[in-house]
Amino acid sequence: MTSTSAVLSRAGSGGRARTDFLCLWTAQTFSNLGDALFLSSVAWSATSLFGEGRAAIALGLALFVPTAVLLPLAGVVVDRYRRRTLLVATDSFRAVLTAFLGLVLVTTQASLPLLLCTVVVVQVAGLLFQPSMHSLLGQIANDDETLLRFDSWMLASRMLATILGPLLAGLVISRGLGAALLLDAGTFCISLIGLFAARRLLGTAAAPRAHERKGLLHEAREGFQVALGDPLFRKLAPTLPVIDLVGASLTLLLPALLLQRGILDPIAYGLLISAWAVGRFAGLLILRIPRVRAWRGVLMAVNCSAQALTVIAIAATPALPWLVVLFVLLGIPSGGASVSVNAYIQTHIPNELRGRVFALLQTTVTAAMPLGPVVAGWLTAWQSPGAALTLMGVLLFAVGVPPLISKRVWQWRSGN
């Protein structure tokens, strides 16, 4: 296998490799942008055409059920085949598929069954992309610093796509869902160009080692056992879906919480969500500091508990300026911890099992996030937005106790 360092030396002070990674990052960003654009477009279309309650339930099931059921099996596929090939195949298929569906919806009156079938097909078509990308990064990075840099940029890519996707959807959805899908297909085409341009860097990743194939379900269970058998990862894994569950709840509860505090300006909502994103970016940048990076076990130990206490403080704080500060603080550990967890899997889980572990992690998060609005809505109906958010913070703190008291997590440093 040609190492990344060899590519750097041949490329003239790493210039070519940096260009290749920029192309890879561009591919990741446009692929993520396509996902965000698609989800925003179908959510708006379903609500406007079929009503809020009916559309929300049907759309949630269409997004959640196929993903939760098939992602563990997608992880097996990622571990069986060359990840670069899977990335190219996934975005090629999605480009053709979304273009076809866009043309269908441009010429056909949208119905709820057609919309839901579109959601299921496109969602399933993209299941291989994220596990393949995360697994591939662990192969092409030849040291801890490079890996963290790669992961930081990729997380920033997802944040950027999450911001731009809804904006683009808002611009084109007035022309119909078909137009949004055609634009979606264009993002996947740009992603393919980026993947092709980065082929030299991606070529440093060898194909997964051949192993005895024991059936999809058996190999998916094997990845689950490996993940739970890792002494550090099993402490951290339960916190990740709960963090996303509480994050989804906070997004839903925030408008009601602001109104309860007498803050009537909708700009305040956008300001706080932006402050949250600023905090996550700050967390990425702080982790780039070598001394911080060397002690990232401390971050992983306190991450969940720190976010829990911040959520409880948000529930109790009436003043907007202090809320802005708290949302920045909420994002800082989240940004650094996300990169650290990815890096841990990429360095401590065997290469031939990483796809399954990443898929398992994505499955738990996918399963937890739709529960956030449900739980938050029920708690708000029972008490109030502030009380609901406080209870969610208490839940988050309880889940964060095992890593907080784990000596192994506290002592985790780079390279061990």
mmCIF file with all atom_site columns, N, CA, C and O in Angstrom, residues 220-238:
data_model
loop_
_atom_site.group_PDB
_atom_site.id
_atom_site.type_symbol
_atom_site.label_atom_id
_atom_site.label_alt_id
_atom_site.label_comp_id
_atom_site.label_asym_id
_atom_site.label_entity_id
_atom_site.label_seq_id
_atom_site.pdbx_PDB_ins_code
_atom_site.Cartn_x
_atom_site.Cartn_y
_atom_site.Cartn_z
_atom_site.occupancy
_atom_site.B_iso_or_equiv
_atom_site.pdbx_formal_charge
_atom_site.auth_seq_id
_atom_site.auth_comp_id
_atom_site.auth_asym_id
_atom_site.auth_atom_id
_atom_site.pdbx_PDB_model_num
ATOM 1  N N  . ALA A 1 220 ? -22.993 -8.353 10.687 1.00 0.00 ? 220 ALA A N  1
ATOM 2  C CA . ALA A 1 220 ? -23.480 -7.151 11.371 1.00 0.00 ? 220 ALA A CA 1
ATOM 3  C C  . ALA A 1 220 ? -23.423 -7.342 12.880 1.00 0.00 ? 220 ALA A C  1
ATOM 4  O O  . ALA A 1 220 ? -23.020 -6.438 13.626 1.00 0.00 ? 220 ALA A O  1
ATOM 5  N N  . ARG A 1 221 ? -23.792 -8.519 13.353 1.00 0.00 ? 221 ARG A N  1
ATOM 6  C CA . ARG A 1 221 ? -23.726 -8.819 14.786 1.00 0.00 ? 221 ARG A CA 1
ATOM 7  C C  . ARG A 1 221 ? -22.281 -8.830 15.278 1.00 0.00 ? 221 ARG A C  1
ATOM 8  O O  . ARG A 1 221 ? -21.980 -8.417 16.392 1.00 0.00 ? 221 ARG A O  1
ATOM 9  N N  . GLU A 1 222 ? -21.369 -9.265 14.424 1.00 0.00 ? 222 GLU A N  1
ATOM 10 C CA . GLU A 1 222 ? -19.951 -9.266 14.776 1.00 0.00 ? 222 GLU A CA 1
ATOM 11 C C  . GLU A 1 222 ? -19.451 -7.838 15.027 1.00 0.00 ? 222 GLU A C  1
ATOM 12 O O  . GLU A 1 222 ? -18.709 -7.590 15.982 1.00 0.00 ? 222 GLU A O  1
ATOM 13 N N  . GLY A 1 223 ? -19.857 -6.895 14.183 1.00 0.00 ? 223 GLY A N  1
ATOM 14 C CA . GLY A 1 223 ? -19.487 -5.501 14.405 1.00 0.00 ? 223 GLY A CA 1
ATOM 15 C C  . GLY A 1 223 ? -20.061 -4.968 15.702 1.00 0.00 ? 223 GLY A C  1
ATOM 16 O O  . GLY A 1 223 ? -19.386 -4.211 16.433 1.00 0.00 ? 223 GLY A O  1
ATOM 17 N N  . PHE A 1 224 ? -21.296 -5.349 16.026 1.00 0.00 ? 224 PHE A N  1
ATOM 18 C CA . PHE A 1 224 ? -21.922 -4.936 17.279 1.00 0.00 ? 224 PHE A CA 1
ATOM 19 C C  . PHE A 1 224 ? -21.140 -5.466 18.478 1.00 0.00 ? 224 PHE A C  1
ATOM 20 O O  . PHE A 1 224 ? -20.890 -4.748 19.453 1.00 0.00 ? 224 PHE A O  1
ATOM 21 N N  . GLN A 1 225 ? -20.710 -6.715 18.398 1.00 0.00 ? 225 GLN A N  1
ATOM 22 C CA . GLN A 1 225 ? -19.954 -7.320 19.497 1.00 0.00 ? 225 GLN A CA 1
ATOM 23 C C  . GLN A 1 225 ? -18.589 -6.666 19.668 1.00 0.00 ? 225 GLN A C  1
ATOM 24 O O  . GLN A 1 225 ? -18.127 -6.449 20.799 1.00 0.00 ? 225 GLN A O  1
ATOM 25 N N  . VAL A 1 226 ? -17.936 -6.336 18.565 1.00 0.00 ? 226 VAL A N  1
ATOM 26 C CA . VAL A 1 226 ? -16.637 -5.675 18.647 1.00 0.00 ? 226 VAL A CA 1
ATOM 27 C C  . VAL A 1 226 ? -16.783 -4.293 19.292 1.00 0.00 ? 226 VAL A C  1
ATOM 28 O O  . VAL A 1 226 ? -15.975 -3.890 20.138 1.00 0.00 ? 226 VAL A O  1
ATOM 29 N N  . ALA A 1 227 ? -17.831 -3.550 18.893 1.00 0.00 ? 227 ALA A N  1
ATOM 30 C CA . ALA A 1 227 ? -18.045 -2.218 19.450 1.00 0.00 ? 227 ALA A CA 1
ATOM 31 C C  . ALA A 1 227 ? -18.281 -2.283 20.954 1.00 0.00 ? 227 ALA A C  1
ATOM 32 O O  . ALA A 1 227 ? -17.685 -1.519 21.727 1.00 0.00 ? 227 ALA A O  1
ATOM 33 N N  . LEU A 1 228 ? -19.127 -3.203 21.377 1.00 0.00 ? 228 LEU A N  1
ATOM 34 C CA . LEU A 1 228 ? -19.417 -3.313 22.807 1.00 0.00 ? 228 LEU A CA 1
ATOM 35 C C  . LEU A 1 228 ? -18.257 -3.937 23.579 1.00 0.00 ? 228 LEU A C  1
ATOM 36 O O  . LEU A 1 228 ? -18.146 -3.741 24.784 1.00 0.00 ? 228 LEU A O  1
ATOM 37 N N  . GLY A 1 229 ? -17.406 -4.671 22.882 1.00 0.00 ? 229 GLY A N  1
ATOM 38 C CA . GLY A 1 229 ? -16.261 -5.285 23.553 1.00 0.00 ? 229 GLY A CA 1
ATOM 39 C C  . GLY A 1 229 ? -15.118 -4.324 23.795 1.00 0.00 ? 229 GLY A C  1
ATOM 40 O O  . GLY A 1 229 ? -14.238 -4.603 24.614 1.00 0.00 ? 229 GLY A O  1
ATOM 41 N N  . ASP A 1 230 ? -15.123 -3.171 23.106 1.00 0.00 ? 230 ASP A N  1
ATOM 42 C CA . ASP A 1 230 ? -14.061 -2.189 23.320 1.00 0.00 ? 230 ASP A CA 1
ATOM 43 C C  . ASP A 1 230 ? -14.322 -1.463 24.642 1.00 0.00 ? 230 ASP A C  1
ATOM 44 O O  . ASP A 1 230 ? -15.382 -0.836 24.816 1.00 0.00 ? 230 ASP A O  1
ATOM 45 N N  . PRO A 1 231 ? -13.386 -1.506 25.598 1.00 0.00 ? 231 PRO A N  1
ATOM 46 C CA . PRO A 1 231 ? -13.656 -0.993 26.942 1.00 0.00 ? 231 PRO A CA 1
ATOM 47 C C  . PRO A 1 231 ? -13.928 0.505  27.000 1.00 0.00 ? 231 PRO A C  1
ATOM 48 O O  . PRO A 1 231 ? -14.657 0.962  27.884 1.00 0.00 ? 231 PRO A O  1
ATOM 49 N N  . LEU A 1 232 ? -13.357 1.286  26.101 1.00 0.00 ? 232 LEU A N  1
ATOM 50 C CA . LEU A 1 232 ? -13.597 2.725  26.126 1.00 0.00 ? 232 LEU A CA 1
ATOM 51 C C  . LEU A 1 232 ? -14.826 3.093  25.309 1.00 0.00 ? 232 LEU A C  1
ATOM 52 O O  . LEU A 1 232 ? -15.663 3.885  25.749 1.00 0.00 ? 232 LEU A O  1
ATOM 53 N N  . PHE A 1 233 ? -14.961 2.499  24.137 1.00 0.00 ? 233 PHE A N  1
ATOM 54 C CA . PHE A 1 233 ? -16.067 2.859  23.262 1.00 0.00 ? 233 PHE A CA 1
ATOM 55 C C  . PHE A 1 233 ? -17.415 2.519  23.887 1.00 0.00 ? 233 PHE A C  1
ATOM 56 O O  . PHE A 1 233 ? -18.388 3.254  23.730 1.00 0.00 ? 233 PHE A O  1
ATOM 57 N N  . ARG A 1 234 ? -17.486 1.412  24.625 1.00 0.00 ? 234 ARG A N  1
ATOM 58 C CA . ARG A 1 234 ? -18.776 1.052  25.209 1.00 0.00 ? 234 ARG A CA 1
ATOM 59 C C  . ARG A 1 234 ? -19.197 2.010  26.321 1.00 0.00 ? 234 ARG A C  1
ATOM 60 O O  . ARG A 1 234 ? -20.382 2.091  26.660 1.00 0.00 ? 234 ARG A O  1
ATOM 61 N N  . LYS A 1 235 ? -18.228 2.767  26.879 1.00 0.00 ? 235 LYS A N  1
ATOM 62 C CA . LYS A 1 235 ? -18.578 3.804  27.844 1.00 0.00 ? 235 LYS A CA 1
ATOM 63 C C  . LYS A 1 235 ? -19.162 5.032  27.145 1.00 0.00 ? 235 LYS A C  1
ATOM 64 O O  . LYS A 1 235 ? -20.037 5.714  27.686 1.00 0.00 ? 235 LYS A O  1
ATOM 65 N N  . LEU A 1 236 ? -18.654 5.315  25.952 1.00 0.00 ? 236 LEU A N  1
ATOM 66 C CA . LEU A 1 236 ? -19.042 6.522  25.245 1.00 0.00 ? 236 LEU A CA 1
ATOM 67 C C  . LEU A 1 236 ? -20.272 6.333  24.361 1.00 0.00 ? 236 LEU A C  1
ATOM 68 O O  . LEU A 1 236 ? -21.060 7.273  24.180 1.00 0.00 ? 236 LEU A O  1
ATOM 69 N N  . ALA A 1 237 ? -20.442 5.138  23.807 1.00 0.00 ? 237 ALA A N  1
ATOM 70 C CA . ALA A 1 237 ? -21.487 4.911  22.808 1.00 0.00 ? 237 ALA A CA 1
ATOM 71 C C  . ALA A 1 237 ? -22.885 5.303  23.283 1.00 0.00 ? 237 ALA A C  1
ATOM 72 O O  . ALA A 1 237 ? -23.639 5.935  22.529 1.00 0.00 ? 237 ALA A O  1
ATOM 73 N N  . PRO A 1 238 ? -23.305 4.971  24.523 1.00 0.00 ? 238 PRO A N  1
ATOM 74 C CA . PRO A 1 238 ? -24.670 5.342  24.925 1.00 0.00 ? 238 PRO A CA 1
ATOM 75 C C  . PRO A 1 238 ? -24.899 6.847  25.000 1.00 0.00 ? 238 PRO A C  1
ATOM 76 O O  . PRO A 1 238 ? -26.042 7.303  24.894 1.00 0.00 ? 238 PRO A O  1
#
